[in-house]
Every structure is written in C-alpha cells, then in structure tokens.
Short mmCIF file of C-alpha atoms in Angstrom, two decimals:
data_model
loop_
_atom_site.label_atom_id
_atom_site.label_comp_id
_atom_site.label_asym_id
_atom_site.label_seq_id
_atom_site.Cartn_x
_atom_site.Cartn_y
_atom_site.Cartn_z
CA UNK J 126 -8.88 -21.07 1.52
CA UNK J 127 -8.23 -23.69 -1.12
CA UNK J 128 -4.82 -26.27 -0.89
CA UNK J 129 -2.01 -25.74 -3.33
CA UNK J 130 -1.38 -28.53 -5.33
CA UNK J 131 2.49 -27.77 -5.38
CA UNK J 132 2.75 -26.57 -1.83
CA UNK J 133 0.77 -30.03 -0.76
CA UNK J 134 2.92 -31.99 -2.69
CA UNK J 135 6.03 -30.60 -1.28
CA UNK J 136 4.53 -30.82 2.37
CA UNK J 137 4.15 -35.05 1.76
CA UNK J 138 7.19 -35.67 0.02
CA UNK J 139 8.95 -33.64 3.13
CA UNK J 140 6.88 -35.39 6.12
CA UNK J 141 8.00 -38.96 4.18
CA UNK J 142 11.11 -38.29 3.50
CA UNK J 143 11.36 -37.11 7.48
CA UNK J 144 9.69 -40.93 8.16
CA UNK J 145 12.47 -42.64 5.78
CA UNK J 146 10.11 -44.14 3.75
CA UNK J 147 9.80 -44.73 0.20
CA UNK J 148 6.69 -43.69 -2.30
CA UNK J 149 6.20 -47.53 -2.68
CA UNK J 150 5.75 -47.38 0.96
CA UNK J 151 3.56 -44.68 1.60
CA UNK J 152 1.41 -45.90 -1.46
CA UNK J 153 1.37 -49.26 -0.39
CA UNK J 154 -2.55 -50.53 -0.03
CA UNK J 155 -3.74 -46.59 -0.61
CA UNK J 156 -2.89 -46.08 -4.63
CA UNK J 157 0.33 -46.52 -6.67
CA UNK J 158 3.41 -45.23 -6.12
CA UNK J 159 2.97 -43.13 -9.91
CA UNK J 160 0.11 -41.60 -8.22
CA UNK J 161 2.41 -40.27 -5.18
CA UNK J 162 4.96 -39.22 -7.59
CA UNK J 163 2.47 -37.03 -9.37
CA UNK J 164 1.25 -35.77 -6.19
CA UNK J 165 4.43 -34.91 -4.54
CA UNK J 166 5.53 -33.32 -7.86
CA UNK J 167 1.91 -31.71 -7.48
CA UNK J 168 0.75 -32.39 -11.14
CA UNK J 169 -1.62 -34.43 -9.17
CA UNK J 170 -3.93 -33.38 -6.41
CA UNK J 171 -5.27 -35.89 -4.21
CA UNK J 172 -9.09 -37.18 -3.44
CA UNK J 173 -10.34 -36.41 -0.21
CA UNK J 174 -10.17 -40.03 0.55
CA UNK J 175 -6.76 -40.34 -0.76
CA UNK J 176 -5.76 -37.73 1.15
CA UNK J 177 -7.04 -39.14 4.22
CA UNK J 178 -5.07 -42.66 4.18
CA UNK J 179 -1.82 -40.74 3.45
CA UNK J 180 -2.38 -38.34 6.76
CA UNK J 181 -2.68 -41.71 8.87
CA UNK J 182 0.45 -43.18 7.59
CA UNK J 183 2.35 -40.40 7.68
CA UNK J 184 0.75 -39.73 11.33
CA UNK J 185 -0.68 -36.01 10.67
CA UNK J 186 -4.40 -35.18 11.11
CA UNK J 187 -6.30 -33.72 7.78
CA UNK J 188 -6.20 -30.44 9.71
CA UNK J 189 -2.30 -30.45 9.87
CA UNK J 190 -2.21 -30.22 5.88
CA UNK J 191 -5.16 -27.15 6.01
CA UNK J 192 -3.46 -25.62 8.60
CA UNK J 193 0.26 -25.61 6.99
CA UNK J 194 -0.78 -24.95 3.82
CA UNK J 195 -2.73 -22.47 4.63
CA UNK J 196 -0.16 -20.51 6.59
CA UNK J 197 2.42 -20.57 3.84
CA UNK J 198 -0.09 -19.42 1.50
CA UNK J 199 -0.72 -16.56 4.04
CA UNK J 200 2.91 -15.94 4.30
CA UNK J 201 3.21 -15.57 0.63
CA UNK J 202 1.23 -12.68 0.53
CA UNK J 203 2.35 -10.77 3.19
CA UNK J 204 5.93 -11.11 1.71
CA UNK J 205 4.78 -10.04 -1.25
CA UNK J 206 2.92 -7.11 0.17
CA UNK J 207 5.73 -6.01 2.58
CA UNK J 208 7.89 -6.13 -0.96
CA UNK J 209 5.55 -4.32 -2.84
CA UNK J 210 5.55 -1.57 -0.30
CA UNK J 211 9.08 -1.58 0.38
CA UNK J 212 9.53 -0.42 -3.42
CA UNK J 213 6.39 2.19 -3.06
CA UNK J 214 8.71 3.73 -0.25
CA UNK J 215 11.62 4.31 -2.50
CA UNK J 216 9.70 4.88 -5.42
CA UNK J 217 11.31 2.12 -7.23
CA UNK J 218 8.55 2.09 -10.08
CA UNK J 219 10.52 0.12 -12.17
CA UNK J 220 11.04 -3.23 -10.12
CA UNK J 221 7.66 -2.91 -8.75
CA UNK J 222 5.98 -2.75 -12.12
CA UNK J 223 8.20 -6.25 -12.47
CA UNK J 224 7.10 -7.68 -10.03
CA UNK J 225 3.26 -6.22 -10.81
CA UNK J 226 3.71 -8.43 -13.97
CA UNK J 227 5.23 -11.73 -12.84
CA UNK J 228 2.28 -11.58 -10.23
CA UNK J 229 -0.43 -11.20 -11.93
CA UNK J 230 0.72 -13.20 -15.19
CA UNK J 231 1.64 -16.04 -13.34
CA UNK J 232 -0.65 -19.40 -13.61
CA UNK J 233 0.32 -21.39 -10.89
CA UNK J 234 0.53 -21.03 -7.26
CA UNK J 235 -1.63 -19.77 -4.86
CA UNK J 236 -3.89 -16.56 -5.92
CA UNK J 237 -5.44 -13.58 -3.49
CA UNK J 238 -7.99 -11.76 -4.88
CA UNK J 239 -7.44 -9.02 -2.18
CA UNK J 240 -3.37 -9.04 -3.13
CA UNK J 241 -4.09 -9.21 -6.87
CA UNK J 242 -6.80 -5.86 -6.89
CA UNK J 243 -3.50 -4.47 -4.87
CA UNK J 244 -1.26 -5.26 -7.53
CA UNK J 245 -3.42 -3.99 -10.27
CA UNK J 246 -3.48 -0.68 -8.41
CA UNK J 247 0.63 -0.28 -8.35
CA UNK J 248 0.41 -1.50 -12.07
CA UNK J 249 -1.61 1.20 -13.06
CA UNK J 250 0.32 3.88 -11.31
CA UNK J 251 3.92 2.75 -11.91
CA UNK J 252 2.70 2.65 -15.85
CA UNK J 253 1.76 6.04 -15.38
CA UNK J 254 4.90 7.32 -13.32
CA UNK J 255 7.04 5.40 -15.90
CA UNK J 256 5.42 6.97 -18.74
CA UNK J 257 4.28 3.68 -20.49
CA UNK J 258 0.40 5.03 -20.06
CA UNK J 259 -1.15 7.88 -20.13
CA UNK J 260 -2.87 10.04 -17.22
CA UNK J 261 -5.93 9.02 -19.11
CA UNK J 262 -5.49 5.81 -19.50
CA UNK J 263 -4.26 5.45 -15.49
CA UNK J 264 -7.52 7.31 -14.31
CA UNK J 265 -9.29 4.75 -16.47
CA UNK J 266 -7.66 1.30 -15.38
CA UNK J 267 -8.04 2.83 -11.50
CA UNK J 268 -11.89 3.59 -12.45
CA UNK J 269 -11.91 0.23 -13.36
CA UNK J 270 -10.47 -1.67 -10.05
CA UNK J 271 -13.73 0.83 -8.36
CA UNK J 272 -16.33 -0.77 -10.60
CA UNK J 273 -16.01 -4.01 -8.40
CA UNK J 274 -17.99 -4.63 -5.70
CA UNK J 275 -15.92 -4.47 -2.17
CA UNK J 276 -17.77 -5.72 1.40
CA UNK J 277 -15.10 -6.58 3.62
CA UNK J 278 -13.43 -3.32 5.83
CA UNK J 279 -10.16 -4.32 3.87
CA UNK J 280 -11.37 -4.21 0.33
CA UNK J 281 -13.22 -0.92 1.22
CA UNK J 282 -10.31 0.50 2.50
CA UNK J 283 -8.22 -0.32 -0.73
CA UNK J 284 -10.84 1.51 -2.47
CA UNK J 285 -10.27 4.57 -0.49
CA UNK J 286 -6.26 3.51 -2.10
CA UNK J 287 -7.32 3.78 -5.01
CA UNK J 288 -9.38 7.11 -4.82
CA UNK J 289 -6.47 8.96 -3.51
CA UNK J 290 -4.24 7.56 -6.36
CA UNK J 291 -6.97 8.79 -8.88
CA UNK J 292 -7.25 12.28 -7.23
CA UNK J 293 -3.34 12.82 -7.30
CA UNK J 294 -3.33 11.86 -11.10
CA UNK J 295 -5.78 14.16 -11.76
CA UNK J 296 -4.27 16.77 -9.84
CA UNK J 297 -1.11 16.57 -11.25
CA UNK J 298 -2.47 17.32 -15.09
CA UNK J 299 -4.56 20.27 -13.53
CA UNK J 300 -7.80 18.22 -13.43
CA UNK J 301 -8.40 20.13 -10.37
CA UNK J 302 -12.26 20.18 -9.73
CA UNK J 303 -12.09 16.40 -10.57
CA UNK J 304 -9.84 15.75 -8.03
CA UNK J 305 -11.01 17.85 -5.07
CA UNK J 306 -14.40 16.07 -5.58
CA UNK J 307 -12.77 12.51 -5.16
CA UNK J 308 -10.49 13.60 -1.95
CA UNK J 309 -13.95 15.15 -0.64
CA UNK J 310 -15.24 11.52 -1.33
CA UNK J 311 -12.50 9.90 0.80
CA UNK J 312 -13.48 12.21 3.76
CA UNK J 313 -16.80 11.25 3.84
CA UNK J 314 -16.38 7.80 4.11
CA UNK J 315 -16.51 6.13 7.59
CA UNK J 316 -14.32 2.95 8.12
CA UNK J 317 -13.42 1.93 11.65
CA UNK J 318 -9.59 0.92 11.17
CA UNK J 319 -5.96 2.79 11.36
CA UNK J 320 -5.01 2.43 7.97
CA UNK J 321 -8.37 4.44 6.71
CA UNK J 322 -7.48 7.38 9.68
CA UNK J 323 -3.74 8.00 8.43
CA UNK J 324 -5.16 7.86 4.87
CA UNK J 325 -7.43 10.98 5.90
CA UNK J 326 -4.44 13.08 7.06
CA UNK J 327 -2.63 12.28 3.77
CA UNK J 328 -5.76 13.53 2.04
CA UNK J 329 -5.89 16.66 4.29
CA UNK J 330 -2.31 17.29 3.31
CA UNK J 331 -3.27 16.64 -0.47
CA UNK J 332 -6.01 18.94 -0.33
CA UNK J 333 -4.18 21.65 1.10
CA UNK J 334 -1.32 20.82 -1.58
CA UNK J 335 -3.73 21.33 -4.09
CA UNK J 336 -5.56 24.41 -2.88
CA UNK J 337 -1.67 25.84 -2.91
CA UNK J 338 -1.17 24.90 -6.38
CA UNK J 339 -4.92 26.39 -7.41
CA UNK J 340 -3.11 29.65 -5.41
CA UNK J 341 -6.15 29.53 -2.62
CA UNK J 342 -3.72 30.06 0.20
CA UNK J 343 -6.38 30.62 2.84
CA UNK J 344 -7.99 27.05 1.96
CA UNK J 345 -4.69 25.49 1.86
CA UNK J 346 -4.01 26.85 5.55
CA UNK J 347 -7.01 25.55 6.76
CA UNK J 348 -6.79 22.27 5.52
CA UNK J 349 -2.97 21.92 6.79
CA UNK J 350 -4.53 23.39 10.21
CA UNK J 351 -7.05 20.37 10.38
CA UNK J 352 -4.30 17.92 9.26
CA UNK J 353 -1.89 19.31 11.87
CA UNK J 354 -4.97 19.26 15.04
CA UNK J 355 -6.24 15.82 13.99
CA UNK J 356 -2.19 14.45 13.42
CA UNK J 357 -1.41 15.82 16.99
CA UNK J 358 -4.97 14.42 18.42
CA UNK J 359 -4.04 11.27 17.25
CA UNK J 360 -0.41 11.10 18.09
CA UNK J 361 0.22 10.36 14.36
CA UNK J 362 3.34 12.03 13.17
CA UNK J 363 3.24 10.40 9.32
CA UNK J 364 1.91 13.29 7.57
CA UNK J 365 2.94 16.01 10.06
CA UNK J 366 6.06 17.26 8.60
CA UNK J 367 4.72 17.66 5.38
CA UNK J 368 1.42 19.87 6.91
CA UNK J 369 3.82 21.98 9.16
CA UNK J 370 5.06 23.03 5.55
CA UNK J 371 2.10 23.34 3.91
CA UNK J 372 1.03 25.32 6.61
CA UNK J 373 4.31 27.72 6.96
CA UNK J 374 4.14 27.88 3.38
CA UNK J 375 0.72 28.96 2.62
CA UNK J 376 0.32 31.51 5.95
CA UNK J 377 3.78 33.05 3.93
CA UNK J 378 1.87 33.53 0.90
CA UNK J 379 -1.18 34.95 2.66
CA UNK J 380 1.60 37.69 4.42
CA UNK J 381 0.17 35.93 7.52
CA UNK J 382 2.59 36.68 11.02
CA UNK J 383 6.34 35.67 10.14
CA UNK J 384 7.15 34.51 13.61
CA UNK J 385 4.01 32.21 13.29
CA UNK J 386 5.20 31.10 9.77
CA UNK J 387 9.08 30.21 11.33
CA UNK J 388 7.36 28.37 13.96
CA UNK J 389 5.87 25.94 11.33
CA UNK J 390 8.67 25.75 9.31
CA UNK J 391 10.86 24.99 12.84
CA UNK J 392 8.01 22.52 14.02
CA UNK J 393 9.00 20.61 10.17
CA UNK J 394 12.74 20.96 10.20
CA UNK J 395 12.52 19.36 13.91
CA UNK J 396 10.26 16.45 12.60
CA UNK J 397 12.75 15.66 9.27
CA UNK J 398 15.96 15.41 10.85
CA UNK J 399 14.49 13.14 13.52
CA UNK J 400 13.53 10.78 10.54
CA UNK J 401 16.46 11.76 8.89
CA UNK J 402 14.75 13.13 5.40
CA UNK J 403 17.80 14.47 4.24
CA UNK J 404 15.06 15.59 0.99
CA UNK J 405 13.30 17.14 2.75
CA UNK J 406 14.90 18.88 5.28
CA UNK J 407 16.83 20.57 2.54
CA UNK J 408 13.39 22.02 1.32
CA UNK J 409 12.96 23.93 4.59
CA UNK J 410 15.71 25.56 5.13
CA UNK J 411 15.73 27.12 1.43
CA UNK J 412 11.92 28.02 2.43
CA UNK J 413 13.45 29.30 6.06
CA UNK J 414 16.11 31.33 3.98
CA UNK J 415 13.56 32.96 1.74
CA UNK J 416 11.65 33.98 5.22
CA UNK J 417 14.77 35.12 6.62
CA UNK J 418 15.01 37.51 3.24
CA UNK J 419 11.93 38.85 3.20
CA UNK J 420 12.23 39.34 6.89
CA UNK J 421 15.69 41.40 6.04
CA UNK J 422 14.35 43.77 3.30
CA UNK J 423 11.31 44.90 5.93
CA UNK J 424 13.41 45.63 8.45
CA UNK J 425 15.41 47.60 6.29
#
C-alpha cells in the first residue's frame, strides 16, 4: 500500500510541530525549508532519502510513517464502507448515489480498488432504484464490474454481490428465466467465508420470492424450507423472518395444513417484533387475518 502525499505531509508537519521546531529547522542540512513546505502541504512527496533524514530528526523510524499512513488509509475505507452500508440499510438511494459520485470522481487521496468496484456496484443500482437508468442499462454496467478478473476470497465474494443485484433487477421486470439462472449461479459457487453463507440464504429467500411471483407455490415452499433448515443449522436469523413468510405464504396458496401455515406466520411475527420491524410485522398480521378468514368461512 502506497503513502499519501497529503496524509504524509500532514503526519510531518504534526510530529514537528509536537518537537517545536521550525521548517528551517527540520530542513536544516537535509533540503530547503520550500521543499518542507511543499511536502507538509503535500504538493511535494519526498525521496526515499529525503524521507529518511527527516524520520531521524524528527526521531520516528521509516516504518512509523508506513505504518500510520497506512492505517488511516485503512480507516478511510472502512468508514466509508460502514457509511455506504448504513444508507443501503435505510434505502437512502439518494445520499448514497452522492456519495457514489464524490468517491469515485474524486482525484486526490488515497484510492481502493476493492472499495471503488463496491462503489460502482451501489452506483449502478441506486441509478436504477432512482430511475436515472434503465433496468437495461443497470444489468449492463453490473455485467460490466463481472468482466474483471477477481482472485482474492473478497473480490470473489463481491462478485457473488453483484450477481444477486443482477438477478433481482431482472426479476423485478419479469426477466424471470434470466434471473433464476444467475441465483442458481450463486449457489454453486464455493467460498469459505460468512459473508458468502448469509448471501446463500438471501438467495434461497429470493428464489422462493420469485418462484411465488412465477405462481410455482410448491417450488417456492421448498426453497423457503431449505432457507429456513440451513438459517436454523447455522444459527443465522438474518433472512429467517422473511422465509417463515415465504413459507406460510406459499403452503397458503398450495391449500397446504392451516395450523402448519399459522405456525410460520407465528414463527415470523415472533422474529419481527424482536427486531422491532414495525414494516414488517404489519405484513403478517394482514396475512394472519386473511388466514383467520378463510379459516372462518370453512368452518361455517
């Protein structure tokens, strides 16, 4: 990881000013004092050699400057990340697709390659959501993050990102063969980490989602089933909520066993108003009211 010219320059300045000395000081014998004003200002960025005679008079090894640097650098991203999510949660697509922008248009500063392919991704999708691109033209950009070549476990697992955000778009404009084959994909793939785990039991719930909405209710039970056994396996209770509904919901329109279909719906309600989904738990009892009606008209 490279030094910052800014973020270096800010470091010295600081560690001299901490020493009380002046730039004529600290230049003093190593190179002139304009030099340490355009380094501090970082319009400059030192020679190695430079760089070494100001670490001895300021009384920091090299590795001091790698290491500091290299943790704010670090620290910028995962701010920017923990942002970025933080607005994926609320579905804020209009600040994120700010901050998208400012990121990736920016010229100066420190750049991630793995935080910019990130951004591009939320670009692409908070266009769409935001209706300043097309579902066309969102499949496309995402297709085009994919056509890179990814190594690392972490730029794999963005891919698998990325596929689920392309099968959802397609989904959602009833490209529905499309987008079963890409979800398919995702379950196929083998990647030894949490992240790539909870992303199956979203797709599981997507699938099922989708096999509702193609009005394949058995298919949509099954996959809410496997969601539901692998969620409770795993002690992973992100997605479970959302499968015990699927499930409920799907065994309803089948004219599966009521009692079984109130159990799912229960299992749901129980799991919202411990997280305090006000959204959703809304959603369940109008779907537990509709049970309760059809229950009433059989019995009578």
């Amino acid at each position: 990881m490279s030094l910052n010219s800014k973020i270096l320059g800010e470091e010295i300045k600081r560690i001299r000013k901490s020493k009380r000395m002046t730039q004529s000081e600290l230049s003093d014998g190593i190179c002139t004092q304009a030099t340490i004003s355009g380094i501090e200002s970082g319009r400059t960025f030192p020679s190695i050699d430079i760089l070494y005679y100001l670490s001895l008079r300021l009384q920091v090894s090299m590795d001091y400057f790698f290491e500091k640097i290299t943790f704010r650098q670090e620290q910028y991203v995962n701010e920017t990340y923990s942002y970025a999510e933080q607005l994926v949660k609320q579905d804020n697509f209009k600040e994120l697709l700010e901050l998208t922008n400012f990121e990736l248009n920016r010229t100066s500063g420190y750049k991630d390659p793995s935080l910019d392919l990130y951004l591009r991704w939320q670009r692409a999708i908070c266009s769409y959501e935001l209706k300043e691109a097309t579902w066309e033209q969102c499949v496309c950009q995402l297709q085009n993050l994919l056509d890179s070549n990814h190594y690392s476990i972490k730029q794999q697992f963005m891919n698998i990102r990325i596929k689920n955000s392309m099968a959802n778009v397609l989904a959602n404009n009833e490209k529905y063969i499309e987008a079963l084959s890409i979800f398919n994909e995702i379950l196929n793939e083998e990647i030894n980490m949490d992240g790539y785990h909870r992303m199956r039991l979203k797709v599981y719930f997507n699938l099922s989602k989708l096999y509702y909405v193609m009005e394949d209710y058995k298919k949509s039970h099954h996959y809410a089933l496997e969601g539901i056994r692998i969620s409770l396996k795993m002690e992973d209770l992100s997605v479970l909520g959302p499968l015990y509904v699927q499930a409920g919901q799907s065994l309803f329109r089948q004219k599966g066993n009521q009692k079984t279909v109130s159990t799912f719906y229960d299992n749901a309600l129980f799991l919202f108003r411990l997280y305090g989904r006000e959204d959703y738990i809304q959603v369940v009892e109008k779907l537990i009211d509709m049970l309760d009606a059809k229950c009433s008209v059989e019995r009578n």
